[in-house]
XYZ file of N, CA and C in Angstrom:
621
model
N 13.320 -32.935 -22.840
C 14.138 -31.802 -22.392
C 15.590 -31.965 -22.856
N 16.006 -31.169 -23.083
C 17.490 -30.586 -23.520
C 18.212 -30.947 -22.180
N 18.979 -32.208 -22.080
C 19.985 -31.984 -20.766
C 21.349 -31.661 -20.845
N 21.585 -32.004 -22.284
C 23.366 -31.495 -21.597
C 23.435 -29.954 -22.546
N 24.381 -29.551 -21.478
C 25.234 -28.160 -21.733
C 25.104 -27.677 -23.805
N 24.962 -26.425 -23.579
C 25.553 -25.722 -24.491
C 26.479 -25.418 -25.226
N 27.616 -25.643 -24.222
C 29.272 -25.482 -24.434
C 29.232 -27.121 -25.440
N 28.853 -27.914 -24.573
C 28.926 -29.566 -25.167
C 28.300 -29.761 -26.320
N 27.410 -29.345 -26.493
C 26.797 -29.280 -28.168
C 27.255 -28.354 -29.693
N 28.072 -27.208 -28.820
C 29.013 -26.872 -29.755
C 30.069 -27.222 -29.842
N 30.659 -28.181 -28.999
C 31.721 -28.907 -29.282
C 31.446 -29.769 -29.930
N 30.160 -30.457 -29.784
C 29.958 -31.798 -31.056
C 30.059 -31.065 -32.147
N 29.130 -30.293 -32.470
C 29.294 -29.581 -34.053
C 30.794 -29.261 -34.241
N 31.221 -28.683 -33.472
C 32.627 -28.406 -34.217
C 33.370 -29.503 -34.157
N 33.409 -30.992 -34.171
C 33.858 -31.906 -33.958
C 33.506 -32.995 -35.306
N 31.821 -32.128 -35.402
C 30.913 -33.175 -36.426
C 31.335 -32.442 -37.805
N 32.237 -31.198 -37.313
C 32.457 -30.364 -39.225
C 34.067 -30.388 -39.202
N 34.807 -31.002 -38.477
C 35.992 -31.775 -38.766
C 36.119 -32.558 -40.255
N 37.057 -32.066 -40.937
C 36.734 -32.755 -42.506
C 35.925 -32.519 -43.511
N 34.920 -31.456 -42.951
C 34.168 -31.076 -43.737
C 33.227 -29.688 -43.847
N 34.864 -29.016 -43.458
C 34.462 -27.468 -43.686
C 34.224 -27.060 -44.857
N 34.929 -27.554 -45.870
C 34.812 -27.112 -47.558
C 33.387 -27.603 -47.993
N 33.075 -28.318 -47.456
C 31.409 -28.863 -48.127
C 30.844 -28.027 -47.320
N 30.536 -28.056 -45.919
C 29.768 -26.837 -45.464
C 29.874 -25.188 -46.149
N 31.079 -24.797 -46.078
C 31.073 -23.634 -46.726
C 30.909 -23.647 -48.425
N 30.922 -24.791 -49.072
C 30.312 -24.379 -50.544
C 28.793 -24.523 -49.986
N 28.400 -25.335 -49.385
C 26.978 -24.975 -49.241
C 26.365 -23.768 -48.863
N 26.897 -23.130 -47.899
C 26.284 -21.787 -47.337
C 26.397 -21.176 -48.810
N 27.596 -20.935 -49.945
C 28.284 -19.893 -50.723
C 26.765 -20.676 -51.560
N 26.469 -21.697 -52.005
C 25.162 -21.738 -53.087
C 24.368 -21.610 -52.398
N 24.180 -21.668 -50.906
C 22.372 -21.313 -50.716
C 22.546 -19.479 -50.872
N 23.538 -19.222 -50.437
C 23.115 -17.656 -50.808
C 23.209 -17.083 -51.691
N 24.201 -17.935 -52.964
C 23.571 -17.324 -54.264
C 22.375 -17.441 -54.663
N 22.029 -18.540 -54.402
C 20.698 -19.190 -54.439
C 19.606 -18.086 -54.051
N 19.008 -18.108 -53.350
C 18.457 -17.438 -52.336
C 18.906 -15.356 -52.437
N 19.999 -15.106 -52.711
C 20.318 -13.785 -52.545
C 20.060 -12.843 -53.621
N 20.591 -13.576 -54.967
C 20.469 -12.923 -56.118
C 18.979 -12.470 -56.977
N 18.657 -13.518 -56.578
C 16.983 -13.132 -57.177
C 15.910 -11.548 -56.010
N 16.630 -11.919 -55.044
C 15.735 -10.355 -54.092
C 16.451 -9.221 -54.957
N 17.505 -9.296 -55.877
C 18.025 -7.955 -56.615
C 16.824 -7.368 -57.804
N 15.809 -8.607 -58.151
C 14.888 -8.401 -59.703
C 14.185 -7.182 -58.742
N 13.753 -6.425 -59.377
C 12.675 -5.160 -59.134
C 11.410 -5.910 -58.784
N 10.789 -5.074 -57.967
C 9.341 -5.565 -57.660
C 9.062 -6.881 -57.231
N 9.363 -8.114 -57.977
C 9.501 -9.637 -57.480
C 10.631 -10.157 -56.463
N 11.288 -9.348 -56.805
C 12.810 -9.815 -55.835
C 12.368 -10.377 -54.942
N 11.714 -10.156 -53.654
C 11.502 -10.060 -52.466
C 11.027 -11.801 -52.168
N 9.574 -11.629 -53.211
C 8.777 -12.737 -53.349
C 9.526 -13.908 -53.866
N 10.092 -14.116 -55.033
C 11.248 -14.933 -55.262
C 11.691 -15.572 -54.331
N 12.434 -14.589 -53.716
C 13.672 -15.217 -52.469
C 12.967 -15.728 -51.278
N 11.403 -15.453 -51.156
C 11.003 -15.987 -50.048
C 10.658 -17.156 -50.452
N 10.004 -17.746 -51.763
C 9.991 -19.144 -52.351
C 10.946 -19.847 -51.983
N 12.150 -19.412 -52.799
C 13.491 -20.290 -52.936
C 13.689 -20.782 -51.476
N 13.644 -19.275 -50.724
C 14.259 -19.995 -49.019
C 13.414 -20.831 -49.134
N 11.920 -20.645 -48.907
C 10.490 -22.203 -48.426
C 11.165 -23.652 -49.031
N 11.172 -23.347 -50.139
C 11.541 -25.034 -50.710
C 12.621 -25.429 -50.710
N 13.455 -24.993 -49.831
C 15.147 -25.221 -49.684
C 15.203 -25.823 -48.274
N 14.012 -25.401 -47.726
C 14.313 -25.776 -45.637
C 14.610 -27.290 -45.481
N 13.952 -28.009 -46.421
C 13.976 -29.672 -45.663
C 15.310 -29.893 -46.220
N 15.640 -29.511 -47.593
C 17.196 -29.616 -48.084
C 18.270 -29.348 -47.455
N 18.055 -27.887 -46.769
C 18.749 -27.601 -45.718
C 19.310 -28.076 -44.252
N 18.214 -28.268 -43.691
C 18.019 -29.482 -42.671
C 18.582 -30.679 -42.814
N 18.031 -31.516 -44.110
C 18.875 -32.869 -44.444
C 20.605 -32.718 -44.455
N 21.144 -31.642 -45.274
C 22.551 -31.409 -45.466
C 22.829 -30.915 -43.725
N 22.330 -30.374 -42.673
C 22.971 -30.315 -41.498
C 22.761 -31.715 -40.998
N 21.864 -32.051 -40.643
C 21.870 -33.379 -39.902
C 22.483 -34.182 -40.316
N 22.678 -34.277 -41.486
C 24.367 -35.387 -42.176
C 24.963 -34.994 -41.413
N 25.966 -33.704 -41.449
C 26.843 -33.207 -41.028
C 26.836 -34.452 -39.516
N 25.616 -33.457 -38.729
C 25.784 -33.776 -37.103
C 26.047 -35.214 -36.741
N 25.520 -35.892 -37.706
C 25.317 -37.736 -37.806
C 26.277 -38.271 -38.328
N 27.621 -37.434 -38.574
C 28.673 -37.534 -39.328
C 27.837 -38.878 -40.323
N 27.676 -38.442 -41.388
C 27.118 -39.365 -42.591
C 27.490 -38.425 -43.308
N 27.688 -38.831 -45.009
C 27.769 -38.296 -45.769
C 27.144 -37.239 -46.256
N 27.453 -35.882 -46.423
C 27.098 -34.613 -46.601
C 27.026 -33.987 -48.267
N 26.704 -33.846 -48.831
C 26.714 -33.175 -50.275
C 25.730 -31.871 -50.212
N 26.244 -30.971 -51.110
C 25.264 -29.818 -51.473
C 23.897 -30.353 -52.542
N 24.387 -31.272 -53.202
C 22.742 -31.789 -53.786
C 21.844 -32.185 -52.928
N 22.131 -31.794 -51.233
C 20.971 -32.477 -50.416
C 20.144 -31.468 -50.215
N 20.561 -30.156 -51.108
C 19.251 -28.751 -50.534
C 18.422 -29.110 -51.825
N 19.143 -30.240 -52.536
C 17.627 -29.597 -53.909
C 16.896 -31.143 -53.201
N 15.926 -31.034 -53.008
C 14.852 -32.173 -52.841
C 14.289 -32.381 -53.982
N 13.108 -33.353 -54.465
C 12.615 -33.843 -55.292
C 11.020 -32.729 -54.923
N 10.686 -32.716 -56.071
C 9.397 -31.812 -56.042
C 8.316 -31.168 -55.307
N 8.058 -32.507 -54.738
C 7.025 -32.893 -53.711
C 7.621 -32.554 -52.512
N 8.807 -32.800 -52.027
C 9.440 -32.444 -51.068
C 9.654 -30.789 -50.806
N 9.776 -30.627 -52.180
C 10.303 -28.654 -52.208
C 8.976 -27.894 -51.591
N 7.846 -28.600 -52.677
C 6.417 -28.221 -52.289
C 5.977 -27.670 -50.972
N 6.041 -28.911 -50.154
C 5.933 -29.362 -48.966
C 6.882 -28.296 -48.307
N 7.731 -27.955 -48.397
C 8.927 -27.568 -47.091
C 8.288 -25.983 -47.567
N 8.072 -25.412 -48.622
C 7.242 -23.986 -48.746
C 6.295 -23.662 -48.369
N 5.279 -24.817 -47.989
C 4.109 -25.210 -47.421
C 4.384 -24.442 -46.168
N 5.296 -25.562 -45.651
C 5.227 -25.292 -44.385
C 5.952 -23.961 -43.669
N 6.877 -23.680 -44.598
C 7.474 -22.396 -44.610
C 6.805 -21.387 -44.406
N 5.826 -21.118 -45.032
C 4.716 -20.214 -45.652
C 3.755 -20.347 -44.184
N 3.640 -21.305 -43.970
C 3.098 -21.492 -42.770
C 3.006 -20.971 -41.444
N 4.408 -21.680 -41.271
C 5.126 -20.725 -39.861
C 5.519 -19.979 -39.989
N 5.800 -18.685 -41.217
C 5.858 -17.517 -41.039
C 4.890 -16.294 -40.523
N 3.390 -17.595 -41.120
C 2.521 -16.721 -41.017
C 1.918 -16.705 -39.721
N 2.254 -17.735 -39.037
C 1.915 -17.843 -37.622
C 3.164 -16.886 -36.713
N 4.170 -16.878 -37.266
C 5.270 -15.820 -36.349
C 4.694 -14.211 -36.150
N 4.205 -13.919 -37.867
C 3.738 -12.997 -38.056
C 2.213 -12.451 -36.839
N 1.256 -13.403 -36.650
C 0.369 -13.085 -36.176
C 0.800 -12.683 -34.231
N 1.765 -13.703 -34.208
C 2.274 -13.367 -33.118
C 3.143 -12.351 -32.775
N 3.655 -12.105 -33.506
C 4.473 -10.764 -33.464
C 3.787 -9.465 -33.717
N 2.136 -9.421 -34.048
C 1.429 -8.840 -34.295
C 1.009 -7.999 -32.819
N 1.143 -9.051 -32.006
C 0.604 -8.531 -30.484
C 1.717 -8.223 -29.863
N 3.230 -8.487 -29.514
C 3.794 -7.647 -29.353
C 5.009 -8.368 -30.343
N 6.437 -7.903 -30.131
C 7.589 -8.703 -30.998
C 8.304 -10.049 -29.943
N 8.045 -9.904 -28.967
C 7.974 -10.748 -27.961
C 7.369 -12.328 -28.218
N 6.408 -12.432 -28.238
C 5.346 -13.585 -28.610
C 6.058 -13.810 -30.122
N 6.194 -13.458 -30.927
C 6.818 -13.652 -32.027
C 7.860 -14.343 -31.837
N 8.626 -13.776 -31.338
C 10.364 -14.854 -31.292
C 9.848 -15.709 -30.902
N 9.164 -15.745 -29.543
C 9.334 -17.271 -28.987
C 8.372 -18.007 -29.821
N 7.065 -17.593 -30.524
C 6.601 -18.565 -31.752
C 7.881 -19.074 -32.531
N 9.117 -18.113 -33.537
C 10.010 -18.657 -33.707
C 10.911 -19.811 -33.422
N 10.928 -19.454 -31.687
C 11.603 -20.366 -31.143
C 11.127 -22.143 -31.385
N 9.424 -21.824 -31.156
C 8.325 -23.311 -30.782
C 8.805 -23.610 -32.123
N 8.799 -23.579 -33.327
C 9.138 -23.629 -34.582
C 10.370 -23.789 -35.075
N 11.225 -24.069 -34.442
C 12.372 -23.858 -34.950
C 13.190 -25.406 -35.585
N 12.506 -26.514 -34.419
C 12.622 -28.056 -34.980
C 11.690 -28.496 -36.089
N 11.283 -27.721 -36.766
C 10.012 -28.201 -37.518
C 10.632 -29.222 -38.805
N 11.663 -28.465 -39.461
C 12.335 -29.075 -40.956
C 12.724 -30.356 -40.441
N 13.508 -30.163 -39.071
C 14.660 -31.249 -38.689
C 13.520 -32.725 -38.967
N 12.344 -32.214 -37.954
C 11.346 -33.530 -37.778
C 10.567 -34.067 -39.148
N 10.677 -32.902 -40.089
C 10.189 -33.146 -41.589
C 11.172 -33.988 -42.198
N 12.286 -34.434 -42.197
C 13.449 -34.629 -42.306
C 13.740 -36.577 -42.010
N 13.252 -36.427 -40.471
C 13.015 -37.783 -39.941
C 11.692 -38.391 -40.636
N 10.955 -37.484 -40.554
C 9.585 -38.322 -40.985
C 9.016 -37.360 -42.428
N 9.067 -38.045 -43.271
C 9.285 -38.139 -44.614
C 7.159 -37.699 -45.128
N 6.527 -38.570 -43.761
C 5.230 -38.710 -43.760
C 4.159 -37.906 -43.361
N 4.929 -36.704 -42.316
C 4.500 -35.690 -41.448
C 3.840 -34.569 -42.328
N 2.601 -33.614 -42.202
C 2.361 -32.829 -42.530
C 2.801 -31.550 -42.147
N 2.789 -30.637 -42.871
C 3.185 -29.459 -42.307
C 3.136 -28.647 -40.855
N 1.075 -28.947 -40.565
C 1.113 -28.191 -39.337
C 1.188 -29.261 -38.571
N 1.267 -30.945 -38.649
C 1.523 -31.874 -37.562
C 2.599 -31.539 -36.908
N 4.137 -31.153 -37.861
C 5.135 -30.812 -37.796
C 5.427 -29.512 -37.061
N 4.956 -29.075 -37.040
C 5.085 -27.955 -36.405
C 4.426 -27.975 -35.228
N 3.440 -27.879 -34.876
C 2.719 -28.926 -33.450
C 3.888 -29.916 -32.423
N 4.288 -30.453 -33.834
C 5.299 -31.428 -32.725
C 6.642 -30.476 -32.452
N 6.816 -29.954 -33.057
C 7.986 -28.539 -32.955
C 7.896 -28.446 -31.413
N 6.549 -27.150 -31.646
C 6.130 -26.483 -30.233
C 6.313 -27.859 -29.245
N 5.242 -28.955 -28.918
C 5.762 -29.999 -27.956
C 7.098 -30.478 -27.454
N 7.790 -30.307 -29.047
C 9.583 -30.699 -28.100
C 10.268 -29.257 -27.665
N 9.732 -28.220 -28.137
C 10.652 -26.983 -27.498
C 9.976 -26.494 -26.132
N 8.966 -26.934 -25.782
C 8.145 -26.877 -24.958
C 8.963 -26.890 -23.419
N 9.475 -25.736 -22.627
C 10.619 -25.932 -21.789
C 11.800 -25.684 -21.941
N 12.119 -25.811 -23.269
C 13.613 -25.686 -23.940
C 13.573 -24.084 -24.485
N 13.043 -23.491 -25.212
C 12.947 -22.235 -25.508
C 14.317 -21.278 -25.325
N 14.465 -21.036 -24.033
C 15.355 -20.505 -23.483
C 16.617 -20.978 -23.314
N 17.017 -22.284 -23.281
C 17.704 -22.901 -23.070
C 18.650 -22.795 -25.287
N 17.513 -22.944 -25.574
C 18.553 -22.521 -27.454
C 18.012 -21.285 -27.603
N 17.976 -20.411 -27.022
C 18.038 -18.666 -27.178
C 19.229 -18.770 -26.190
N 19.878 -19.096 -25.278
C 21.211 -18.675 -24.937
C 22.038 -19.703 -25.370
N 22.050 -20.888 -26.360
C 22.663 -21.274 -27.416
C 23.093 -20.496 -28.468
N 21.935 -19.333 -28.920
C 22.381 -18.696 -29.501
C 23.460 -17.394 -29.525
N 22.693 -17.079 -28.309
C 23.697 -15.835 -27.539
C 25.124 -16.247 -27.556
N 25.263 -17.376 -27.323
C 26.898 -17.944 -27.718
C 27.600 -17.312 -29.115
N 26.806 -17.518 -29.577
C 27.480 -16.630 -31.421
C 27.572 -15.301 -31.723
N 27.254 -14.862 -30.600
C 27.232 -12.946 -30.633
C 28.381 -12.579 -30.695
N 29.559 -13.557 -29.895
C 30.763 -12.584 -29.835
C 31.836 -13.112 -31.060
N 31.459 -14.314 -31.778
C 31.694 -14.939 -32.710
C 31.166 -13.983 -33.935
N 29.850 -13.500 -33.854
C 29.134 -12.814 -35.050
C 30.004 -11.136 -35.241
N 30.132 -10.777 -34.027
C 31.267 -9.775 -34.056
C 32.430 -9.693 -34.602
N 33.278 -11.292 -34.459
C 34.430 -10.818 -34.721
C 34.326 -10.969 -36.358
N 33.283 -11.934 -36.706
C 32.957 -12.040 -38.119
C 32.948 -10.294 -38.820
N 32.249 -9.667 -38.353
C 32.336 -8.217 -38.929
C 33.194 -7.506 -39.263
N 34.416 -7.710 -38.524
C 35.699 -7.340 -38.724
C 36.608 -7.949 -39.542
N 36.355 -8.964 -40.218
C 36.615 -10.351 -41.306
C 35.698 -8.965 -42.560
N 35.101 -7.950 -42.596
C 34.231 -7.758 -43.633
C 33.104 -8.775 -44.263
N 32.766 -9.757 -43.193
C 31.437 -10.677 -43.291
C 31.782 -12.096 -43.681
N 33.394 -12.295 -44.407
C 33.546 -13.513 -44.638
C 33.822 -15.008 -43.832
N 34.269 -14.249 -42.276
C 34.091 -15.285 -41.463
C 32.720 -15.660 -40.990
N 31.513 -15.407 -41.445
C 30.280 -15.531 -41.367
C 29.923 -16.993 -42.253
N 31.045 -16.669 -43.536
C 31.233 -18.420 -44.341
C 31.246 -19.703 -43.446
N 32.340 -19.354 -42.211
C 32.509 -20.356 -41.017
C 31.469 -20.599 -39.979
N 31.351 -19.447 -39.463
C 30.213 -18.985 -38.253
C 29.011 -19.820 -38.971
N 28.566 -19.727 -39.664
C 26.835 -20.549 -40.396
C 27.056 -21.508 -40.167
N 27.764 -22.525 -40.746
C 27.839 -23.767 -40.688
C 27.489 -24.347 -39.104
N 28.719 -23.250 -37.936
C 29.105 -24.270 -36.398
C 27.663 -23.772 -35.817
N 27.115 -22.728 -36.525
C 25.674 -22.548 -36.043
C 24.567 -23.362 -35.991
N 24.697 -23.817 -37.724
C 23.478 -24.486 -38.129
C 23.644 -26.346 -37.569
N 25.085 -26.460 -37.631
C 24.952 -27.892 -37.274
C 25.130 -28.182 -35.407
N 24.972 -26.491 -34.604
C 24.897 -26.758 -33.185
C 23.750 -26.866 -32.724
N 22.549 -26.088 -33.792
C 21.138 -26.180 -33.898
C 20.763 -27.383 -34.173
N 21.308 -28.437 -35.181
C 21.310 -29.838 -35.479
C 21.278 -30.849 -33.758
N 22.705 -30.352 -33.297
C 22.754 -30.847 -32.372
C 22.473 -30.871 -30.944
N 20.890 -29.335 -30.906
C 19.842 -29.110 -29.799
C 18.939 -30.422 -30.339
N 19.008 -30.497 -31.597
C 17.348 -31.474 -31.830
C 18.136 -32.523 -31.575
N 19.035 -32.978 -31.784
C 19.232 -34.479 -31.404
C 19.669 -34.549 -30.170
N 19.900 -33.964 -29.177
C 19.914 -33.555 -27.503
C 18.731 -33.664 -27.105
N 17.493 -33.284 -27.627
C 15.714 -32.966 -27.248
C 15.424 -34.443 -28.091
N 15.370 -34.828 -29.158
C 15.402 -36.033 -29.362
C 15.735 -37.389 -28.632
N 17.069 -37.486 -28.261
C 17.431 -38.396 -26.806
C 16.786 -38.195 -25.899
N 16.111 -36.989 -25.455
C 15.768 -37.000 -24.232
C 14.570 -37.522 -24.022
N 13.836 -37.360 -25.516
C 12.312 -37.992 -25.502
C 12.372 -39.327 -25.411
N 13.088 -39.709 -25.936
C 13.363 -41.360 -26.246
C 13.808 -42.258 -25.063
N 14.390 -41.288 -23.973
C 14.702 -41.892 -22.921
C 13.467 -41.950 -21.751
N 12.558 -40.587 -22.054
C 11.007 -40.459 -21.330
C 10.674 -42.000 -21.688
N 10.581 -42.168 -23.199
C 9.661 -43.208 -23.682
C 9.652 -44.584 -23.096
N 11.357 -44.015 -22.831
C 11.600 -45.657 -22.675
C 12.282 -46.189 -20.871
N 11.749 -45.272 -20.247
C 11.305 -45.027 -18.785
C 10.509 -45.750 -18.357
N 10.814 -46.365 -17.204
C 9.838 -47.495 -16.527
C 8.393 -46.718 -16.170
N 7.438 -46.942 -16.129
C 6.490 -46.342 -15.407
C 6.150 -46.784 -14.114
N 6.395 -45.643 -12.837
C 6.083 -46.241 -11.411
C 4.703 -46.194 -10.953
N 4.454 -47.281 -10.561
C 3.302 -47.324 -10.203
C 2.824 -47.575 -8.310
N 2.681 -46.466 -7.884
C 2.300 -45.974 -6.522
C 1.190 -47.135 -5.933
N 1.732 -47.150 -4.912
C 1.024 -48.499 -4.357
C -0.478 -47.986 -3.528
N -1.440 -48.579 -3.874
C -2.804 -48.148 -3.221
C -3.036 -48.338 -1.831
């Protein structure tokens, strides 16, 4: 479980991107060239850009969790090595298609599939060894309770995403980053917390 505050986890991120706003924001500025320009080709556009995003997620993930782990951060951490790109489209491809089925029955069940899904890269990330739908399995298990708790994490950025609009979208350069590395810093909040289950005495009730 997620125990500390909301407010407190966006203060780490904005604490953990101290020094390293210019690397965060060239990163957002190439994943969305990356990623943006190719949905312009006719007919393929679409398909393209849904590739590029798939094999970019564990890259993505790796370059936030630097951030949050204050460790060294570079934009060469979205290109992975082959097998890795493979893999993160895999799984991409995956949990979309499971959002999809759920959102099929109402749009409701959908988000919160979103939601169960949402640690999936981070844990691909730690474990180098994990399969796609293991990964995602273990997703759902750690959001399991938490759900709600990073859906009004997010609600925090609404009035932030606003004033971005009035910037004409460029304070959105800033806004991504304290987003993506406050999302960094739900999984390593749900992370501690497992680790502290684990490592919990077990009581044993007297007969």
């Amino acid at each position: 479980m997620s125990k500390t505050e909301n407010a407190v986890l966006m203060t780490r991120a904005m604490t953990a991107l101290q020094g390293k706003w210019d690397n965060a924001i060239g990163f957002i500025v190439v994943y969305l060239l990356i990623t943006i320009c190719p949905s312009w080709i006719p007919n393929v556009g679409g398909l393209i850009q849904f590739i590029l995003e798939g094999a970019l997620q564990i890259g993505v993930a790796t370059f936030v969790l630097s951030i949050s782990r204050q460790q060294p951060a570079t934009i060469s951490q979205m290109f992975s090595d082959i097998n890795r790109s493979m893999l993160s489209l895999g799984t991409y491809l995956l949990s979309t298609i499971f959002i999809i089925l759920w959102a099929l029955l109402l749009i409701i069940p959908g988000i919160i599939a979103a939601y169960a899904y949402s640690m999936t890269f981070y844990i691909m990330v730690d474990d180098d060894k994990i399969g796609p739908l293991e990964a995602i399995t273990k997703s759902k298990e750690m959001m399991r309770g938490n759900k709600w708790k990073l859906f009004c994490l997010h609600c925090r950025f609404i009035g932030w995403a606003l004033l971005c609009l009035l910037t004409a979208g460029i304070g959105f350069l800033w806004l991504a980053p304290y987003f993506m590395v406050s999302n960094a810093e739900f999984y390593a909040d749900l992370k501690s917390g497992q680790a502290e289950q684990l490592a919990a005495p077990i009581s044993v009730e007297p007969v």
